[in-house]
Short mmCIF file of C-alpha atoms in Angstrom, two decimals:
data_model
loop_
_atom_site.label_atom_id
_atom_site.label_comp_id
_atom_site.label_asym_id
_atom_site.label_seq_id
_atom_site.Cartn_x
_atom_site.Cartn_y
_atom_site.Cartn_z
CA MET A 23 23.20 12.67 -4.06
CA THR A 24 20.21 11.65 -6.12
CA THR A 25 17.27 9.37 -4.68
CA ALA A 26 14.48 8.17 -6.98
CA VAL A 27 11.38 6.44 -5.60
CA LEU A 28 9.52 3.99 -7.54
CA GLY A 29 5.58 3.72 -6.05
CA ALA A 30 5.93 6.95 -4.08
CA ALA A 31 2.54 7.58 -4.57
CA GLY A 32 1.79 4.69 -2.25
CA PHE A 33 1.31 3.64 1.33
CA LEU A 34 4.93 2.88 1.85
CA GLY A 35 6.17 5.32 -0.67
CA VAL A 36 4.58 8.28 1.36
CA ASN A 37 5.97 6.83 4.78
CA LEU A 38 9.77 6.95 2.85
CA VAL A 39 9.16 10.32 0.97
CA ASP A 40 8.63 11.66 4.77
CA ALA A 41 11.42 9.50 6.11
CA LEU A 42 13.72 11.30 3.46
CA VAL A 43 12.46 14.55 3.72
CA ALA A 44 12.89 14.41 7.22
CA GLN A 45 16.35 13.69 6.33
CA GLY A 46 16.94 16.86 4.32
CA GLU A 47 16.44 15.11 0.90
CA ARG A 48 14.42 15.72 -1.84
CA PRO A 49 13.54 12.38 -3.54
CA ARG A 50 12.43 12.48 -7.09
CA CYS A 51 8.35 10.95 -6.62
CA VAL A 52 7.92 8.60 -9.66
CA ARG A 53 4.19 7.95 -10.33
CA ARG A 54 2.25 5.94 -12.17
CA PRO A 55 0.34 7.78 -15.30
CA ARG A 56 -2.95 7.42 -13.07
CA THR A 57 -2.43 7.49 -9.08
CA ASN A 58 -3.49 9.48 -6.33
CA VAL A 59 -0.77 11.97 -5.54
CA LEU A 60 -2.81 14.21 -3.26
CA ALA A 61 -0.15 13.46 -0.54
CA LEU A 62 2.89 13.87 -3.00
CA ARG A 63 1.35 17.24 -4.05
CA GLN A 64 1.19 18.68 -0.40
CA ARG A 65 4.71 17.44 0.49
CA LYS A 66 5.80 19.51 -2.74
CA VAL A 67 8.38 17.06 -3.86
CA PRO A 68 9.16 16.85 -7.58
CA MET A 69 7.21 14.36 -9.21
CA VAL A 70 7.92 12.54 -12.70
CA THR A 71 5.71 9.95 -14.61
CA ALA A 72 6.81 6.39 -15.76
CA ASP A 73 4.80 3.47 -16.40
CA ALA A 74 6.30 -0.19 -15.46
CA GLU A 75 5.36 -1.39 -19.02
CA ARG A 76 7.26 1.53 -20.89
CA PRO A 77 10.88 1.12 -20.71
CA ASP A 78 12.00 4.56 -22.03
CA GLU A 79 9.85 6.27 -19.33
CA LEU A 80 11.73 4.40 -16.81
CA ARG A 81 15.13 5.13 -18.12
CA GLU A 82 13.84 8.94 -18.50
CA ALA A 83 13.00 8.88 -14.91
CA LEU A 84 16.03 7.19 -13.21
CA LEU A 85 18.12 9.32 -14.94
CA GLY A 86 21.02 10.55 -12.90
CA ALA A 87 19.96 8.84 -9.95
CA ASP A 88 22.14 6.81 -8.11
CA THR A 89 20.13 5.22 -5.45
CA VAL A 90 16.67 4.01 -6.67
CA PHE A 91 13.75 2.52 -3.82
CA HIS A 92 11.89 0.17 -5.76
CA LEU A 93 8.32 -0.33 -3.65
CA ALA A 94 6.36 -0.50 -7.01
CA GLY A 95 6.65 -3.99 -7.86
CA HIS A 96 3.00 -5.75 -9.78
CA TYR A 97 0.76 -6.79 -7.39
CA PRO A 98 -2.18 -8.60 -8.60
CA ARG A 99 -5.72 -7.49 -7.26
CA HIS A 100 -6.52 -10.87 -7.50
CA CYS A 101 -5.09 -14.42 -7.75
CA LEU A 102 -7.42 -15.63 -10.68
CA GLU A 103 -4.86 -15.25 -13.38
CA PRO A 104 -1.66 -16.69 -11.72
CA ALA A 105 0.40 -17.20 -15.20
CA LEU A 106 -0.50 -13.56 -16.48
CA SER A 107 0.33 -12.08 -13.09
CA LEU A 108 3.57 -13.84 -12.83
CA GLU A 109 4.41 -12.97 -16.49
CA THR A 110 3.70 -9.11 -15.74
CA GLY A 111 5.45 -8.62 -12.41
CA LEU A 112 8.81 -10.39 -13.81
CA ARG A 113 8.39 -8.26 -17.34
CA GLN A 114 8.08 -4.66 -15.26
CA LEU A 115 10.86 -5.93 -12.72
CA ARG A 116 13.05 -6.45 -15.61
CA HIS A 117 12.14 -3.14 -17.32
CA VAL A 118 12.84 -1.67 -13.82
CA LEU A 119 16.41 -3.21 -13.72
CA ASP A 120 17.52 -2.67 -16.98
CA ALA A 121 16.34 1.29 -16.50
CA ALA A 122 18.41 1.18 -13.53
CA ALA A 123 21.48 -0.18 -14.97
CA ALA A 124 21.20 1.99 -18.49
CA ALA A 125 20.83 5.07 -15.80
CA GLY A 126 23.96 4.43 -13.68
CA VAL A 127 22.53 3.75 -10.32
CA LYS A 128 24.58 2.31 -7.82
CA ARG A 129 22.31 0.93 -5.25
CA LEU A 130 18.58 -0.05 -5.59
CA VAL A 131 16.62 -1.15 -2.67
CA TYR A 132 13.88 -3.46 -3.51
CA VAL A 133 10.59 -3.92 -0.96
CA SER A 134 9.79 -7.74 -1.22
CA SER A 135 7.69 -9.78 1.16
CA THR A 136 8.33 -12.01 4.22
CA ALA A 137 5.95 -14.49 2.10
CA THR A 138 9.80 -15.24 0.43
CA VAL A 139 11.15 -16.03 4.07
CA ALA A 140 10.83 -19.83 4.51
CA PRO A 141 9.73 -21.73 7.61
CA ALA A 142 12.15 -23.07 9.92
CA ALA A 143 11.75 -26.34 12.11
CA GLY A 144 11.67 -25.43 15.71
CA ARG A 145 12.58 -21.38 15.98
CA PRO A 146 11.54 -18.08 14.18
CA SER A 147 12.65 -17.73 10.78
CA THR A 148 15.83 -15.41 9.99
CA GLU A 149 17.28 -14.34 6.54
CA ALA A 150 18.83 -17.66 6.70
CA ASP A 151 15.87 -19.32 5.79
CA VAL A 152 15.09 -19.61 1.83
CA PHE A 153 12.79 -21.65 -0.17
CA GLN A 154 15.15 -23.40 -2.91
CA GLN A 155 12.04 -23.36 -5.42
CA ALA A 156 8.90 -21.03 -5.65
CA PRO A 157 6.94 -21.90 -2.58
CA PRO A 158 3.94 -24.03 -3.44
CA TYR A 159 1.15 -21.98 -1.83
CA GLY A 160 -0.50 -19.42 -4.32
CA LEU A 161 0.54 -16.53 -6.73
CA TYR A 162 1.29 -13.99 -4.45
CA HIS A 163 3.93 -16.21 -2.54
CA ALA A 164 5.39 -17.53 -5.81
CA LEU A 165 5.35 -13.90 -7.38
CA LYS A 166 7.37 -12.55 -4.37
CA TRP A 167 9.65 -15.26 -4.64
CA GLN A 168 10.72 -15.01 -8.52
CA MET A 169 10.77 -11.52 -8.47
CA GLU A 170 12.79 -11.43 -5.20
CA GLN A 171 15.36 -14.09 -7.25
CA LEU A 172 15.11 -11.89 -10.17
CA ALA A 173 16.25 -8.89 -8.10
CA LEU A 174 18.94 -10.74 -6.41
CA ALA A 175 20.41 -12.24 -9.71
CA GLU A 176 21.26 -8.64 -10.68
CA ARG A 177 25.07 -7.91 -10.99
CA ARG A 178 25.12 -4.70 -12.76
CA PHE A 179 24.63 -2.49 -9.80
CA GLU A 180 24.22 -3.53 -5.97
CA VAL A 181 20.58 -4.42 -4.59
CA VAL A 182 19.49 -4.98 -1.34
CA VAL A 183 16.23 -6.41 -0.49
CA ALA A 184 13.81 -5.61 2.15
CA CYS A 185 11.27 -7.99 3.75
CA PRO A 186 8.63 -6.29 5.54
CA ALA A 187 6.10 -7.98 7.19
CA ALA A 188 2.16 -6.94 7.15
CA CYS A 189 2.78 -3.19 7.33
CA LEU A 190 0.34 -0.87 9.09
CA GLY A 191 0.38 2.80 9.80
CA PRO A 192 -0.54 5.97 8.31
CA HIS A 193 -1.60 6.56 4.51
CA ASP A 194 -2.78 2.83 3.88
CA LEU A 195 -5.58 4.14 1.62
CA ARG A 196 -6.02 1.32 -0.53
CA VAL A 197 -6.54 -0.57 2.75
CA GLY A 198 -4.25 -3.15 1.96
CA THR A 199 -2.87 -5.57 5.30
CA SER A 200 -5.40 -3.05 6.88
CA ALA A 201 -8.22 -4.65 5.58
CA LEU A 202 -9.11 -7.55 8.19
CA LEU A 203 -8.39 -4.60 11.17
CA VAL A 204 -10.68 -2.12 9.43
CA ALA A 205 -13.53 -4.81 8.50
CA LEU A 206 -13.56 -5.61 12.39
CA ALA A 207 -13.18 -1.91 13.96
CA ARG A 208 -16.18 -1.27 11.60
CA GLY A 209 -18.34 -4.18 13.16
CA LEU A 210 -17.83 -6.27 10.59
CA ASP A 211 -17.12 -10.12 10.94
CA PRO A 212 -14.67 -10.49 8.55
CA PRO A 213 -13.80 -14.92 7.68
CA HIS A 214 -10.17 -15.33 8.29
CA PRO A 215 -8.20 -18.38 9.15
CA ASP A 216 -5.74 -18.59 12.48
CA GLY A 217 -1.89 -18.80 11.91
CA TRP A 218 0.84 -16.79 12.43
CA VAL A 219 0.86 -13.08 11.47
CA SER A 220 3.98 -10.73 11.64
CA TRP A 221 3.44 -6.91 11.70
CA VAL A 222 5.79 -4.04 10.98
CA ASP A 223 4.90 -0.06 11.48
CA ALA A 224 5.28 1.12 7.88
CA ARG A 225 7.34 4.20 9.55
CA ASP A 226 9.94 1.96 10.84
CA VAL A 227 10.05 0.06 7.24
CA ALA A 228 10.57 3.23 6.02
CA ALA A 229 13.44 4.10 8.26
CA ALA A 230 15.05 0.85 7.57
CA LEU A 231 14.81 1.41 3.88
CA VAL A 232 16.84 4.81 3.84
CA ARG A 233 19.46 3.10 6.37
CA LEU A 234 19.63 -0.08 3.65
CA ALA A 235 20.05 2.68 0.94
CA ARG A 236 23.28 4.69 3.28
CA ALA A 237 24.67 2.04 5.09
CA ALA A 238 28.28 1.33 3.71
CA ALA A 239 28.15 -2.41 4.04
CA PRO A 240 24.05 -3.29 4.42
CA PRO A 241 22.94 -6.94 4.63
CA ARG A 242 21.65 -8.15 1.15
CA ARG A 243 18.21 -9.17 2.71
CA VAL A 244 16.88 -8.19 5.62
CA ILE A 245 13.23 -9.29 7.41
CA LEU A 246 11.41 -6.19 8.98
CA SER A 247 9.19 -7.53 11.50
CA ALA A 248 7.81 -5.84 14.91
CA GLY A 249 6.68 -9.05 16.09
CA THR A 250 4.86 -12.25 15.53
CA VAL A 251 1.47 -13.05 17.20
CA GLY A 252 -1.24 -15.70 16.00
CA LEU A 253 -4.13 -14.08 13.76
CA HIS A 254 -6.99 -15.01 15.89
CA PRO A 255 -6.08 -13.57 19.23
CA LEU A 256 -5.04 -10.63 17.74
CA LEU A 257 -8.47 -10.51 16.23
CA LEU A 258 -10.26 -10.87 19.61
CA ALA A 259 -7.77 -8.22 21.42
CA LEU A 260 -8.72 -5.78 18.19
CA ALA A 261 -12.44 -6.47 18.83
CA ARG A 262 -11.72 -5.32 22.55
CA ARG A 263 -9.72 -2.62 21.35
CA TYR A 264 -12.45 -1.15 18.91
CA SER A 265 -15.37 -2.13 21.31
CA VAL A 266 -16.91 -4.28 18.66
CA ALA A 267 -18.22 -7.93 19.02
CA PRO A 268 -15.63 -10.67 18.92
CA PRO A 269 -14.74 -12.45 15.51
CA SER A 270 -16.06 -15.52 14.65
CA PRO A 271 -13.98 -18.69 15.16
CA PRO A 272 -11.19 -18.90 12.58
CA LEU A 273 -12.21 -21.21 8.87
CA PRO A 274 -9.94 -24.25 8.59
CA ALA A 275 -7.01 -23.63 6.34
CA ALA A 276 -8.49 -25.30 3.49
CA LYS A 277 -11.94 -23.72 3.58
CA ALA A 278 -10.48 -20.15 4.12
CA ILE A 279 -8.69 -20.38 0.88
CA ALA A 280 -11.93 -22.04 -0.92
CA LEU A 281 -13.70 -19.26 0.16
CA ALA A 282 -11.10 -16.65 -0.70
CA ASP A 283 -11.06 -18.00 -4.21
CA ALA A 284 -14.66 -18.33 -4.63
CA GLU A 285 -14.78 -14.53 -3.08
CA GLU A 286 -12.25 -13.39 -5.67
CA ALA A 287 -14.08 -14.66 -8.65
CA ARG A 288 -17.33 -13.15 -7.29
CA ALA A 289 -15.36 -9.66 -6.82
CA ARG A 290 -14.48 -9.40 -9.96
CA VAL A 291 -17.64 -9.99 -11.57
CA ASP A 292 -19.30 -7.83 -8.61
CA GLY A 293 -16.58 -5.16 -9.33
CA ASP A 294 -16.44 -5.08 -5.63
CA ARG A 295 -13.91 -6.44 -2.90
CA ALA A 296 -13.39 -10.00 -1.51
CA ARG A 297 -14.26 -10.38 1.90
CA LEU A 298 -11.01 -12.58 2.10
CA SER A 299 -8.43 -12.43 -0.36
CA ARG A 300 -6.35 -15.42 -1.30
CA GLU A 301 -2.90 -13.27 -0.94
CA ILE A 302 -4.29 -12.77 2.74
CA ALA A 303 -5.55 -16.17 3.18
CA ASP A 304 -1.95 -17.82 2.29
CA LEU A 305 -0.46 -15.36 4.28
CA ILE A 306 -1.83 -16.51 7.46
CA VAL A 307 -1.84 -20.00 6.49
CA TRP A 308 1.39 -20.09 5.69
CA GLY A 309 2.73 -17.72 7.92
CA VAL A 310 5.75 -18.68 9.75
CA GLU A 311 7.32 -16.75 13.19
CA LEU A 312 10.22 -14.48 12.23
CA ASP A 313 13.38 -13.11 13.94
CA ALA A 314 14.21 -9.63 12.76
CA THR A 315 17.38 -9.59 15.10
CA LEU A 316 19.29 -8.47 11.84
CA ALA A 317 17.81 -5.53 11.19
CA ARG A 318 18.04 -4.57 14.64
CA THR A 319 21.93 -5.28 14.70
CA SER A 320 22.94 -4.22 11.42
CA LEU A 321 20.79 -1.21 10.55
CA GLY A 322 20.19 -0.29 13.96
CA VAL A 323 16.08 -0.51 13.39
CA VAL A 324 14.14 0.07 16.63
CA PHE A 325 10.48 -1.22 15.91
CA ARG A 326 7.46 0.94 17.29
CA PRO A 327 4.99 -1.76 19.76
CA LEU A 328 1.69 -2.30 18.24
CA ASP A 329 0.14 -0.26 20.17
CA GLU A 330 2.13 2.96 18.90
CA THR A 331 1.49 1.71 15.34
CA LEU A 332 -2.44 1.08 15.94
CA ASP A 333 -2.61 4.55 17.42
CA ALA A 334 -0.76 6.29 14.43
CA PHE A 335 -2.99 3.93 12.20
CA ASP A 336 -6.41 4.88 14.16
CA ALA A 337 -5.79 8.61 13.76
CA TRP A 338 -5.28 9.08 10.37
CA ALA A 339 -8.01 6.41 9.19
CA ARG A 340 -10.13 8.29 11.14
CA ARG A 341 -9.37 11.34 9.41
CA VAL A 342 -9.66 10.60 6.10
CA GLY A 343 -12.75 8.60 6.74
CA THR A 344 -11.25 4.91 6.46
CA LEU A 345 -12.72 4.37 9.97
CA PRO A 346 -15.46 5.79 11.35
CA PRO A 347 -15.39 8.78 13.74
CA HIS A 348 -15.08 8.18 17.31
CA PRO A 349 -18.43 7.86 18.76
CA LYS A 350 -19.26 10.93 21.03
CA GLY A 351 -18.53 10.52 24.46
CA ALA A 352 -16.32 7.79 23.77
CA PRO A 353 -12.45 7.32 24.99
CA TRP A 354 -9.81 8.59 23.25
CA LYS A 355 -7.75 6.65 24.46
CA HIS A 356 -7.95 2.74 23.52
CA PRO A 357 -7.16 -0.13 25.76
CA PRO A 358 -3.71 -1.38 25.37
CA ILE A 359 -3.56 -4.66 23.55
CA SER A 360 0.15 -4.95 23.32
CA THR A 361 0.18 -7.19 26.18
CA HIS A 362 -1.59 -9.73 23.94
CA ALA A 363 1.30 -9.94 21.25
CA SER A 364 4.14 -11.41 21.69
CA SER A 365 7.26 -9.40 19.97
CA SER A 366 10.17 -11.39 18.17
CA MET B 1 -12.05 33.76 -14.98
CA GLU B 2 -13.75 30.23 -15.18
CA THR B 3 -17.63 30.36 -14.82
CA PRO B 4 -19.27 27.80 -12.67
CA ALA B 5 -20.75 26.42 -15.88
CA ASP B 6 -17.07 25.94 -17.09
CA LEU B 7 -16.03 24.45 -13.96
CA ASP B 8 -18.98 22.23 -13.80
CA ALA B 9 -18.01 21.06 -17.20
CA ARG B 10 -14.72 20.93 -16.52
CA ILE B 11 -15.20 18.72 -13.42
CA ILE B 12 -17.84 16.43 -15.42
CA LYS B 13 -15.45 15.85 -18.11
CA LEU B 14 -12.86 14.46 -15.84
CA ILE B 15 -15.12 12.30 -14.03
CA SER B 16 -15.61 10.65 -17.91
CA GLN B 17 -12.14 9.79 -17.60
CA VAL B 18 -12.42 8.07 -14.72
CA VAL B 19 -15.62 5.79 -15.29
CA PRO B 20 -17.16 5.09 -18.23
CA VAL B 21 -19.90 7.36 -19.03
CA LYS B 22 -20.21 9.95 -21.01
CA PRO B 23 -20.15 13.55 -19.71
CA GLU B 24 -23.68 14.12 -21.16
CA GLN B 25 -25.05 11.82 -18.63
CA ILE B 26 -22.99 12.75 -15.43
CA LYS B 27 -25.51 14.94 -13.57
CA ARG B 28 -24.51 17.15 -10.77
CA GLY B 29 -26.64 14.87 -8.46
CA ASP B 30 -24.95 11.71 -9.25
CA ARG B 31 -23.18 9.39 -6.47
CA LEU B 32 -19.83 8.61 -7.27
CA ARG B 33 -20.31 5.08 -5.70
CA GLU B 34 -23.49 3.95 -6.21
CA ASP B 35 -24.76 5.88 -9.62
CA LEU B 36 -21.11 6.09 -11.58
CA GLY B 37 -19.50 2.92 -9.88
CA MET B 38 -16.83 4.30 -8.69
CA ASP B 39 -14.81 2.74 -5.30
CA SER B 40 -13.08 4.69 -2.71
CA VAL B 41 -9.56 4.45 -4.79
CA CYS B 42 -10.94 5.64 -8.01
CA SER B 43 -13.00 8.16 -6.30
CA MET B 44 -9.26 9.37 -4.53
CA GLU B 45 -7.78 9.30 -7.85
CA LEU B 46 -10.47 11.77 -9.46
CA LEU B 47 -9.64 14.16 -6.92
CA SER B 48 -5.90 13.96 -7.48
CA MET B 49 -6.38 14.55 -11.05
CA LEU B 50 -8.58 17.31 -10.29
CA ALA B 51 -5.60 18.82 -8.08
CA GLU B 52 -3.28 18.52 -10.54
CA GLU B 53 -5.62 19.86 -13.33
CA LEU B 54 -6.42 22.71 -11.33
CA ASP B 55 -3.14 23.41 -9.34
CA LEU B 56 -5.18 23.13 -5.84
CA ASP B 57 -3.44 22.03 -2.72
CA VAL B 58 -6.37 19.29 -1.74
CA GLY B 59 -5.60 17.14 0.82
CA VAL B 60 -6.48 13.50 1.48
CA GLU B 61 -8.51 14.43 4.47
CA ASP B 62 -10.33 17.12 2.41
CA ALA B 63 -11.26 14.60 -0.03
CA ALA B 64 -12.56 12.14 2.39
CA GLY B 65 -15.99 13.56 2.60
CA ILE B 66 -16.91 13.59 -1.18
CA ARG B 67 -19.76 11.67 -1.97
CA THR B 68 -21.19 13.21 -5.22
CA VAL B 69 -20.56 15.33 -8.38
CA ALA B 70 -21.73 18.08 -6.51
CA ASP B 71 -19.67 17.63 -3.74
CA THR B 72 -16.73 17.46 -6.16
CA ILE B 73 -17.30 20.68 -8.00
CA ALA B 74 -18.08 22.16 -4.24
CA LEU B 75 -14.57 21.17 -3.04
CA ALA B 76 -12.84 22.56 -6.35
CA ALA B 77 -14.65 25.99 -6.21
CA ARG B 78 -13.62 26.16 -2.30
CA PHE B 79 -9.94 25.60 -3.22
CA LEU B 80 -9.72 27.42 -6.26
CA ARG B 81 -11.61 30.61 -4.20
CA ALA B 82 -8.69 29.98 -1.45
CA LYS B 83 -6.09 30.04 -4.06
CA ALA B 84 -7.36 33.47 -5.69
CA ALA B 85 -7.63 34.87 -2.29
CA ALA B 86 -4.15 33.75 -1.21
#
């Protein structure tokens, strides 16, 4: 059995490669021409270079693979050019699907997002809650929904879709969903709205993806979420965990979205990072409570508690410098915060 | 055997592929972030390119403390020595 991983060098990719290697597999790791492959090199896994804009390279990279994990969906750095980002995301996904079909792939596991899960009245949302058209929130939701629709429309081979919540854990070198956490732990006061946020350990996502790939009759689309909490209460608990000042009160939704737009425009000019990205603002403002029962029952996924995820993230982040080292004499063990968070 | 000057030139050439600065304008004392405009993702990509070019087993943890061109050269030299001794 040959397995190819698109996006193997990324945050989820490295965790997935570890999960596959732990099962005795030697996945073919497809990487972009210019990306950080230090973690993959240390794992001595085979690497193939392919650009999502080059169909011939993709076809070559997937040739002979029966299973493909696609973790390399277009991820715009900002939301300032929605039409261009949508066009790019859909074009690149078409290239991947066509390459997989040409290569004779049997099953493709596509990593989408919980941004595609619609709200449900009076209960947590499940896989049955779908948007009938692109959610009218912002680029990130629209892009993820359109890409997921395209993947699910594929008929030349089987496609299964995973919708992971905000992923936390080791190997988040780009500081993606952990941006608010890292800012807070560094003693900054990150501006934020309030709303539901769902989290999941990247290692649990990896385990679930492997099961999706190997199950005889996997669910077509599955939510991967360890729990849902209110963001502001979570940040208050994290401030206690990291012994830093509590965050300022949350911004009203409209103000947070306006700030995110202004920050992205500023960051684009200054060449640095927005203090609040539009994607994160939308995910929080429009966040829904999630029910991940299907992942537990159909795939047997056991989601780690938040404290365990944070301990693993902290240990890794302090080694690589994403978080500062512990102050001398500080207790090694953080106070638990899971009592403040409700699992769904 | 590569001389220290060869290694300097090779690494400065790699840096010039990552940032829009000509090799002759890059100095050993330049800071990757403040002087050459690299963000953390960019500097990791540089060290990854370096690891691939020189076939070195540099870890993400090793790369974390790199701040300057001289740090980058010193890291490469250390890993090359370790590789030669292995």
